[in-house]
């Protein structure tokens, strides 16, 4: 008998048997839940087809290169032999250096057991050597076009990361310790959490990222004081309560994305961009988009423009008496804003916009990044079929897709913590926002994916037509400020930069540090990330970066100086502050309003109830 090993007591055996029964019951229930969800949508089918075709293309390319195939097999055998030798030495008590270490920033193998215990060291290295081999194999494949290679790299990365030993009970030392300590209760709790999350998912699994009970919109997030002063079928317009003694004469309209909700710009008081803008003396208005359902299936991009920024500008004139505004836009809200400014320019109303700012905004979609894997012709056709049948794209499907762009951080880490360790996630407001999704109406989303991502028509003169008007971004003379972020994986700056080369009016381009959210929502008092500036706009982004100057801190004060120094807001002509309700628009309700509180489950449940009622009425 092994030294130190003790026979478990009858009490321990009974406890383990009870837990195993609970685990079995939870697992059986999980299988039943999964069987009920086996039929994928047209969109999921099209992704699976693209995945199969990518691997088939890779296999064919490898068969046509026997030298690479032989080298790969030889490399695999060599790695296994070296690993066997190292493992034998480690088991004999010798201190050995690892053959391979996790990449910097890879937090999966942070537990000391991965380096201190020979069996786990061997498992980790076996996996890392395999992952490295797969990556190098695909990189060296000839005969594949760049699109196929990009897709193959993405899908292979997903599969390799899914196979990580950290994702399985028996090969994760932290999970094994936890299982022994709790006698398997972690697995019981984890399976229960998995079933709950599965029931709140559209396709795939929307893993729980935060304690959702810790937050409530309008109570401890999205709390900057203000009032809804205008609404239509698609938007509520919030006017924020001033905090300064005087305000700039020209109001500021914020156009956020409708993929996710606006309050990423107003999470809490210490990082709220909305509050900071109000504190600088701007009269701030913000569009809060409706969370659409089947009733909005026919809403188009042109409708988003007309009922969004254009209606908001008209409402602001009623509220303040000002005929022009400054626009501040973000992500897809910025793409819509560029369309709107071009439309106003072509209809001789360009003077309604005094300046326009684009934050992390794609106008030139030449390189959409990894999200482009899901946006080829066959996949978009599948998405279009799903949109046609339902009238909207379930926002939870979109969230699952975006999480796979950074799968280890945004999926597998939570998978292990929640379902294997059985630990509910901590409260985190940013991740609450990330899981508080929005649906996407069929009439808008299918058009957007095809015309922008697939065909890149916004950059073509007359390539986009809105309400009978062909628009051209090159005709825009409105002064423009573009800010992108260096590590953005959604709106990559090597694409957003080329949007800044389009307008004929004056343009300033700034590059922030960090990613799509942290690089934009970067309050000055935190003094984080920094940003780069360059007064020149060369023809390519590499030359811009080569001539750029690094600056410390947040880009927000730089933007404010740009607004003031160029006269888009005039510090010499401040006016009395405008309280919500002072103008011609009465207060409808307190901010943040009804629209931002609409959740996907509420909308879907209401749709299902309406369908049942209609079916019952028709059968009478």
XYZ file of C-alpha atoms in Angstrom:
620
model
C 0.000 0.000 0.000
C 1.252 3.490 -0.862
C 2.713 5.393 2.094
C 0.328 7.955 3.560
C -2.740 6.445 1.914
C -5.688 5.666 4.187
C -8.790 3.629 3.519
C -11.813 6.001 3.404
C -14.287 5.613 6.227
C -17.827 4.414 5.709
C -19.030 7.970 6.307
C -16.774 9.199 3.496
C -17.955 6.403 1.200
C -21.609 7.216 1.882
C -21.006 10.932 1.279
C -19.266 10.220 -2.033
C -22.057 7.864 -3.136
C -24.641 10.569 -2.401
C -22.675 13.124 -4.377
C -22.207 10.744 -7.295
C -25.966 10.201 -7.445
C -26.528 13.979 -7.474
C -23.911 14.405 -10.182
C -25.556 11.649 -12.213
C -28.981 13.248 -11.906
C -27.651 16.668 -12.897
C -25.777 15.137 -15.832
C -28.861 13.260 -17.008
C -30.852 16.484 -16.835
C -28.122 18.305 -18.757
C -28.221 15.696 -21.533
C -31.992 16.105 -21.791
C -31.571 19.890 -21.988
C -28.971 19.505 -24.730
C -31.082 17.033 -26.715
C -33.911 19.574 -26.747
C -31.539 22.065 -28.371
C -29.907 19.796 -30.941
C -31.448 21.443 -34.025
C -29.206 24.386 -34.931
C -30.399 27.482 -36.757
C -29.546 28.226 -40.379
C -26.867 30.615 -39.131
C -25.217 27.910 -36.983
C -25.480 25.395 -39.823
C -23.674 27.766 -42.145
C -20.844 28.251 -39.633
C -20.477 24.480 -39.220
C -20.358 24.113 -43.016
C -17.673 26.787 -43.273
C -15.676 25.046 -40.552
C -15.831 21.701 -42.389
C -14.805 23.318 -45.663
C -11.884 25.111 -43.991
C -10.491 21.899 -42.498
C -11.025 20.038 -45.772
C -9.116 22.741 -47.648
C -6.319 22.525 -45.076
C -6.147 18.722 -45.371
C -5.972 18.914 -49.174
C -3.196 21.507 -49.004
C -1.247 19.270 -46.605
C -1.665 16.203 -48.850
C -0.199 18.202 -51.725
C 2.897 18.967 -49.660
C 4.354 15.585 -48.605
C 7.545 17.225 -47.342
C 5.624 19.329 -44.824
C 3.574 16.291 -43.807
C 6.725 14.252 -43.196
C 8.398 17.114 -41.291
C 5.306 17.504 -39.091
C 5.208 13.781 -38.278
C 8.936 13.764 -37.519
C 8.580 16.828 -35.311
C 5.722 15.171 -33.431
C 7.798 12.027 -32.787
C 10.792 14.086 -31.694
C 8.689 16.120 -29.254
C 7.213 12.951 -27.769
C 10.662 11.393 -27.304
C 12.065 14.514 -25.621
C 8.993 14.761 -23.409
C 9.277 11.092 -22.397
C 12.937 11.594 -21.485
C 12.191 14.691 -19.457
C 9.295 13.029 -17.663
C 11.449 10.028 -16.714
C 14.083 12.346 -15.248
C 11.433 14.342 -13.356
C 9.850 11.206 -11.920
C 13.315 10.189 -10.714
C 13.458 13.398 -8.681
C 15.693 15.421 -10.992
C 15.013 19.121 -11.513
C 14.393 19.631 -15.222
C 13.732 22.704 -17.314
C 10.436 22.657 -19.226
C 10.658 22.033 -22.966
C 8.029 24.698 -23.502
C 6.365 27.309 -21.309
C 2.978 29.030 -21.581
C 2.967 32.279 -23.506
C 3.170 35.488 -21.520
C -0.349 36.389 -20.428
C -1.647 32.811 -20.594
C -3.307 32.507 -17.190
C -4.611 28.972 -17.625
C -1.514 27.366 -16.101
C -0.858 29.719 -13.198
C -1.372 27.044 -10.525
C 2.027 25.914 -9.220
C 1.090 22.241 -9.710
C 1.672 22.698 -13.445
C 5.386 23.198 -12.790
C 5.934 21.456 -9.439
C 4.218 18.107 -10.030
C 5.743 15.924 -12.794
C 2.445 14.481 -14.070
C 0.879 17.901 -14.535
C 4.095 19.308 -15.990
C 4.022 16.527 -18.588
C 0.334 17.121 -19.395
C 0.873 20.862 -19.802
C 3.888 20.439 -22.060
C 2.175 17.764 -24.139
C -0.661 20.186 -24.804
C 1.529 23.246 -25.457
C 3.744 21.307 -27.877
C 0.657 20.091 -29.741
C -0.832 23.610 -29.876
C 2.462 25.004 -31.184
C 2.682 22.255 -33.808
C -0.829 22.932 -35.108
C -0.191 26.667 -35.363
C 3.119 26.229 -37.193
C 1.625 23.610 -39.501
C -1.146 25.952 -40.656
C 1.258 28.877 -40.983
C 3.444 26.792 -43.314
C 0.641 25.495 -45.520
C 0.977 26.537 -49.142
C -1.792 26.464 -51.719
C -4.361 28.089 -49.419
C -5.685 31.551 -50.171
C -5.534 34.062 -47.317
C -9.253 33.785 -46.568
C -9.155 29.997 -46.197
C -5.976 30.196 -44.126
C -7.472 32.845 -41.827
C -10.608 30.760 -41.299
C -8.578 27.603 -40.706
C -6.358 29.381 -38.164
C -9.405 30.650 -36.290
C -11.276 27.331 -36.192
C -8.130 25.390 -35.297
C -7.440 27.830 -32.465
C -10.955 27.295 -31.127
C -10.565 23.512 -31.167
C -7.070 23.539 -29.678
C -8.114 25.853 -26.847
C -11.211 23.734 -26.209
C -8.895 20.716 -25.765
C -6.773 22.414 -23.085
C -6.256 20.156 -20.040
C -7.498 22.993 -17.832
C -11.001 22.439 -19.251
C -11.366 18.908 -17.850
C -11.840 17.707 -14.289
C -9.211 14.969 -14.268
C -6.433 17.081 -15.809
C -6.892 20.328 -13.909
C -5.114 20.285 -10.536
C -7.204 23.131 -9.104
C -10.433 21.342 -9.986
C -9.154 18.020 -8.636
C -8.245 19.606 -5.296
C -11.593 21.338 -5.163
C -13.421 18.104 -5.944
C -11.649 16.218 -3.180
C -12.162 19.052 -0.667
C -15.899 19.323 -1.347
C -16.469 15.622 -2.049
C -17.742 16.544 -5.484
C -20.157 19.288 -4.420
C -18.380 21.649 -6.819
C -19.432 19.407 -9.711
C -23.029 19.262 -8.495
C -23.152 23.049 -8.188
C -21.352 23.509 -11.495
C -23.765 21.302 -13.403
C -26.687 23.215 -11.907
C -25.125 26.525 -13.014
C -24.485 25.090 -16.479
C -28.123 24.073 -16.873
C -29.293 27.519 -15.752
C -26.971 29.248 -18.203
C -27.974 26.898 -20.996
C -31.622 27.816 -20.478
C -30.684 31.493 -20.914
C -28.709 30.936 -24.118
C -29.731 31.113 -27.747
C -26.994 29.041 -29.423
C -23.883 27.778 -27.730
C -23.602 28.620 -24.049
C -23.666 32.162 -22.729
C -21.517 31.542 -19.684
C -22.334 33.538 -16.590
C -19.718 36.252 -16.193
C -20.910 38.145 -13.146
C -23.371 38.148 -10.288
C -26.291 39.748 -12.119
C -28.252 40.230 -8.906
C -25.667 42.803 -7.771
C -26.662 45.374 -10.409
C -29.749 47.226 -11.526
C -29.837 49.746 -14.367
C -30.680 53.176 -12.973
C -29.827 52.170 -9.407
C -26.086 51.456 -9.289
C -25.184 51.666 -12.998
C -26.371 54.187 -15.607
C -27.059 56.672 -12.814
C -25.977 60.043 -14.218
C -29.003 62.304 -13.557
C -31.122 63.273 -16.537
C -34.520 62.899 -18.177
C -36.030 61.346 -21.271
C -37.375 64.294 -23.283
C -38.258 62.602 -26.579
C -39.068 59.110 -27.830
C -40.220 57.250 -30.918
C -40.472 53.601 -31.900
C -36.699 53.211 -31.975
C -35.110 55.657 -29.506
C -35.468 57.513 -26.270
C -33.508 60.760 -26.122
C -31.958 61.514 -22.734
C -31.027 65.068 -21.750
C -28.614 65.089 -18.825
C -28.876 67.445 -15.877
C -26.133 70.119 -15.956
C -23.477 70.269 -13.239
C -21.789 73.543 -14.256
C -22.890 77.157 -13.840
C -22.843 77.766 -17.597
C -22.830 75.538 -20.655
C -21.484 75.596 -24.197
C -23.981 77.016 -26.684
C -23.762 74.067 -29.113
C -25.290 70.889 -27.649
C -23.545 67.524 -27.807
C -25.419 64.460 -29.118
C -23.981 61.038 -28.216
C -24.798 58.219 -30.655
C -23.855 54.897 -28.985
C -24.003 51.453 -30.621
C -27.236 49.443 -30.553
C -25.265 46.199 -30.277
C -25.239 46.128 -26.460
C -26.572 49.091 -24.501
C -25.482 52.692 -24.185
C -24.501 52.595 -20.529
C -21.001 51.341 -21.267
C -20.504 55.123 -21.429
C -22.170 55.556 -18.030
C -21.320 52.533 -15.886
C -20.480 54.256 -12.629
C -19.560 57.753 -11.513
C -15.786 57.301 -11.505
C -15.580 56.057 -15.118
C -18.686 57.584 -16.697
C -17.868 59.369 -19.929
C -21.356 60.895 -19.875
C -20.760 62.449 -16.445
C -17.329 63.723 -17.523
C -18.821 65.384 -20.606
C -21.504 67.062 -18.511
C -18.855 68.229 -16.031
C -16.872 69.851 -18.882
C -19.809 72.138 -19.612
C -21.519 70.337 -22.496
C -25.299 70.125 -22.785
C -25.335 66.381 -23.316
C -28.068 64.468 -25.122
C -27.789 60.726 -25.655
C -29.696 58.213 -27.767
C -30.945 55.152 -25.890
C -31.863 52.533 -28.498
C -34.842 50.234 -28.196
C -34.163 46.520 -27.688
C -35.998 45.270 -30.800
C -38.218 42.240 -31.259
C -40.335 40.840 -34.109
C -42.397 44.051 -34.337
C -39.271 45.883 -35.525
C -38.303 43.264 -38.129
C -38.660 45.687 -41.059
C -36.720 48.576 -39.511
C -33.908 49.475 -41.922
C -30.552 51.225 -41.711
C -32.247 54.315 -43.151
C -34.876 54.061 -40.390
C -32.119 53.939 -37.778
C -30.731 57.101 -39.351
C -34.055 58.933 -39.590
C -35.493 57.867 -36.229
C -32.069 58.011 -34.567
C -29.632 60.888 -35.126
C -31.832 62.958 -37.451
C -34.898 62.827 -35.184
C -32.643 63.504 -32.182
C -31.136 66.599 -33.861
C -34.631 67.913 -34.575
C -35.692 67.225 -30.983
C -32.599 68.990 -29.618
C -33.543 72.097 -31.613
C -36.908 72.051 -29.855
C -35.259 71.543 -26.479
C -32.483 74.152 -26.848
C -33.340 76.309 -29.842
C -30.017 75.356 -31.469
C -30.005 74.405 -35.157
C -26.644 72.570 -35.049
C -25.022 69.989 -32.774
C -21.694 68.338 -32.153
C -21.856 64.557 -32.632
C -19.969 61.983 -30.544
C -20.404 58.399 -31.783
C -19.147 54.935 -30.877
C -18.651 51.671 -32.799
C -21.621 50.813 -35.061
C -23.222 54.043 -33.814
C -20.281 55.751 -35.498
C -20.848 53.882 -38.761
C -24.460 55.078 -38.688
C -23.294 58.594 -37.820
C -20.941 58.674 -40.816
C -23.846 57.563 -43.003
C -26.022 60.279 -41.468
C -23.487 63.085 -41.954
C -22.975 61.986 -45.567
C -26.757 61.916 -46.069
C -27.183 65.395 -44.554
C -24.339 66.643 -46.745
C -25.978 65.265 -49.893
C -29.328 66.812 -48.913
C -27.701 70.202 -48.199
C -28.191 69.984 -44.436
C -24.568 69.417 -43.489
C -24.501 72.579 -41.351
C -26.701 70.832 -38.796
C -23.486 69.140 -37.619
C -20.715 71.409 -36.340
C -18.225 68.598 -35.641
C -18.312 64.816 -35.542
C -16.302 62.374 -33.428
C -15.941 58.673 -34.202
C -14.817 56.366 -31.399
C -13.585 52.895 -32.467
C -15.629 53.136 -35.656
C -15.355 51.121 -38.840
C -16.132 52.965 -42.063
C -13.644 51.076 -44.217
C -14.228 47.372 -43.518
C -11.135 46.096 -45.346
C -9.960 44.081 -42.319
C -12.748 43.204 -39.867
C -10.468 40.864 -37.898
C -11.561 37.471 -36.589
C -15.239 38.444 -36.711
C -14.797 38.255 -40.489
C -14.647 34.453 -40.179
C -18.365 34.527 -39.422
C -19.139 36.939 -42.241
C -18.410 35.217 -45.532
C -21.093 34.666 -48.172
C -22.316 31.264 -46.982
C -22.464 32.293 -43.313
C -24.293 35.532 -44.086
C -26.811 33.573 -46.162
C -27.454 31.404 -43.110
C -27.816 34.476 -40.882
C -30.242 35.993 -43.393
C -32.424 32.857 -43.282
C -32.505 32.998 -39.477
C -33.366 36.702 -39.549
C -36.117 36.103 -42.088
C -37.733 33.379 -39.997
C -37.565 35.170 -36.613
C -37.536 38.841 -37.565
C -34.482 39.528 -35.414
C -31.153 38.045 -34.398
C -31.116 36.989 -30.760
C -28.500 39.194 -29.115
C -27.285 36.273 -27.017
C -26.051 34.578 -30.201
C -24.102 37.716 -31.052
C -22.628 37.828 -27.523
C -21.530 34.186 -27.791
C -19.837 34.961 -31.121
C -17.979 37.977 -29.727
C -16.834 35.967 -26.690
C -15.224 33.421 -29.019
C -13.003 36.164 -30.418
C -11.139 36.044 -27.066
C -12.200 32.566 -26.054
C -9.752 31.849 -23.235
C -10.536 35.085 -21.382
C -14.248 35.429 -22.169
C -15.399 31.812 -22.320
C -13.138 29.061 -21.021
C -11.974 30.883 -17.893
C -15.601 31.279 -16.800
C -16.421 27.739 -17.927
C -13.769 26.337 -15.592
C -14.614 28.628 -12.688
C -18.392 28.235 -12.926
C -18.970 24.667 -14.037
C -15.893 22.748 -12.858
C -15.044 24.612 -9.676
C -18.713 25.347 -8.976
C -17.982 28.947 -8.013
C -20.458 31.645 -9.128
C -18.637 34.644 -10.600
C -18.035 37.839 -8.636
C -19.920 41.093 -9.195
C -18.372 43.184 -11.994
C -20.301 45.999 -13.654
C -18.485 45.832 -17.006
C -19.314 42.144 -17.368
C -22.905 42.819 -16.321
C -23.131 45.233 -19.249
C -21.496 42.650 -21.501
C -24.244 40.134 -20.721
C -27.115 42.655 -20.923
C -27.513 42.226 -24.661
C -29.759 43.557 -27.393
C -31.503 41.901 -30.315
C -30.809 43.058 -33.853
C -33.714 43.693 -36.278
C -33.748 41.675 -39.493
C -34.172 44.627 -41.839
C -31.111 46.407 -40.451
C -28.712 43.650 -39.499
C -28.760 41.612 -42.716
C -28.259 44.795 -44.761
C -25.422 45.953 -42.506
C -23.534 42.652 -42.652
C -23.812 42.385 -46.442
C -23.285 46.023 -47.467
C -20.629 46.909 -44.909
C -18.693 43.812 -43.844
C -19.018 41.645 -46.929
C -19.031 44.204 -49.745
C -17.389 47.234 -48.028
C -19.666 49.580 -49.960
C -19.668 52.518 -47.548
C -16.263 53.640 -48.833
C -17.473 53.629 -52.449
C -18.842 56.943 -53.792
C -22.561 56.282 -54.162
C -22.100 52.710 -52.947
C -24.821 53.180 -50.311
C -28.264 54.612 -50.987
C -30.461 55.797 -48.096
C -34.029 56.952 -48.727
C -33.258 57.469 -52.396
C -30.044 59.429 -51.744
C -26.664 58.040 -52.790
C -24.118 59.041 -50.168
C -20.400 59.689 -50.437
C -18.146 60.009 -47.386
C -15.633 61.923 -49.516
C -18.020 64.869 -49.733
C -18.164 65.379 -45.963
C -16.669 68.737 -44.988
C -17.683 68.555 -41.305
C -14.541 68.596 -39.072
C -13.919 65.056 -37.845
C -12.089 63.524 -34.873
C -11.288 59.816 -35.076
C -10.074 57.867 -32.065
C -9.230 54.178 -32.328
C -7.475 51.802 -29.952
C -4.305 49.850 -30.534
C -5.497 46.461 -29.266
C -9.072 46.629 -30.581
C -10.166 43.207 -31.891
C -13.614 44.395 -33.019
C -12.808 47.626 -34.885
C -9.135 47.084 -35.744
C -7.281 50.350 -36.083
C -5.574 49.251 -39.294
C -9.067 49.497 -40.816
C -10.540 52.409 -38.862
C -7.570 54.547 -39.893
C -8.582 54.418 -43.537
C -11.990 55.854 -42.694
C -10.155 58.966 -41.524
C -8.684 59.414 -45.019
C -12.112 59.758 -46.628
C -13.670 63.131 -45.602
C -12.604 66.296 -47.430
C -12.971 68.387 -44.258
C -10.307 68.703 -41.537
C -9.541 65.409 -39.785
C -7.696 64.537 -36.580
C -6.776 60.909 -35.914
C -5.773 59.687 -32.441
C -4.793 56.176 -31.359
C -5.498 55.152 -27.781
C -3.930 52.316 -25.857
C -5.701 49.116 -24.797
C -8.820 47.698 -26.477
C -12.297 48.398 -27.801
C -13.767 49.359 -24.409
C -10.935 50.156 -21.997
C -9.156 52.312 -24.567
C -12.288 54.392 -25.149
C -13.731 54.481 -21.629
C -10.492 55.807 -20.157
C -11.175 58.550 -17.580
C -8.341 61.047 -17.056
C -8.028 60.598 -13.293
C -6.853 57.004 -13.763
C -3.923 58.091 -15.939
C -3.892 54.792 -17.860
C -2.985 53.459 -21.311
C -1.865 56.672 -23.030
C -2.466 57.664 -26.657
C -0.614 58.596 -29.848
C -1.059 61.706 -31.984
C 0.210 62.755 -35.402
C -0.839 65.921 -37.206
C -0.169 64.245 -40.553
C -2.388 61.662 -42.270
C -0.168 59.569 -44.545
C -1.635 57.030 -46.940
C -1.137 54.025 -44.654
C -1.444 53.356 -40.957
C 2.140 52.098 -40.535
C 3.537 55.444 -41.684
C 1.113 57.263 -39.365
C 2.352 55.211 -36.399
C 5.996 55.707 -37.374
C 5.540 59.466 -37.130
C 3.249 59.504 -34.095
C 4.048 61.008 -30.708
C 3.253 59.083 -27.530
C 1.272 60.879 -24.811
C 0.505 59.801 -21.267
C -2.965 59.465 -19.794
C -6.401 59.659 -21.369
C -7.280 61.000 -24.801
C -10.416 62.701 -23.366
C -8.720 66.028 -22.500
C -7.088 66.022 -25.960
C -10.555 65.738 -27.511
C -11.889 68.530 -25.291
C -8.986 70.776 -26.356
C -9.719 69.932 -30.002
C -13.331 71.001 -29.488
C -12.385 74.263 -27.738
C -9.318 75.267 -29.767
C -11.157 74.872 -33.059
C -14.273 76.693 -31.907
C -16.675 73.758 -32.137
C -17.570 74.871 -28.621
C -16.826 78.464 -27.619
C -15.608 79.199 -24.089
C -16.136 82.922 -24.722
C -19.838 82.525 -25.505
C -21.136 80.299 -22.738
C -24.884 80.362 -22.086
C -27.149 79.634 -19.138
C -27.486 75.939 -18.392
C -30.458 74.104 -19.867
C -32.429 71.939 -17.515
C -34.384 69.020 -18.993
C -37.947 70.198 -19.628
C -37.030 73.902 -19.912
C -37.532 73.987 -23.689
C -40.428 72.853 -25.846
C -39.936 69.174 -24.930
C -41.584 68.068 -21.686
C -40.008 65.420 -19.473
C -41.342 61.944 -20.278
C -39.587 60.057 -17.492
C -36.372 60.056 -15.493
C -33.179 58.688 -17.030
C -32.199 56.048 -17.929
C -35.712 55.404 -19.255
C -37.663 52.315 -20.256
C -35.847 51.256 -23.409
C -32.494 50.510 -21.787
C -34.208 48.320 -19.177
C -35.690 45.963 -21.791
C -33.972 42.566 -21.603
C -33.794 39.868 -24.251
C -35.704 37.255 -22.178
C -38.520 39.766 -21.572
C -38.806 40.522 -25.283
C -38.700 36.864 -26.304
C -41.222 35.840 -23.640
C -43.561 38.626 -24.752
C -43.178 37.452 -28.352
C -43.966 33.850 -27.393
C -47.036 34.921 -25.414
C -48.269 37.041 -28.323
C -47.768 34.098 -30.707
C -49.703 31.765 -28.409
C -52.536 34.288 -28.080
C -52.721 34.815 -31.841
C -52.703 31.049 -32.432
C -55.464 30.521 -29.871
C -57.597 33.278 -31.411
C -57.170 31.895 -34.941
C -58.222 28.388 -33.869
C -61.525 29.581 -32.442
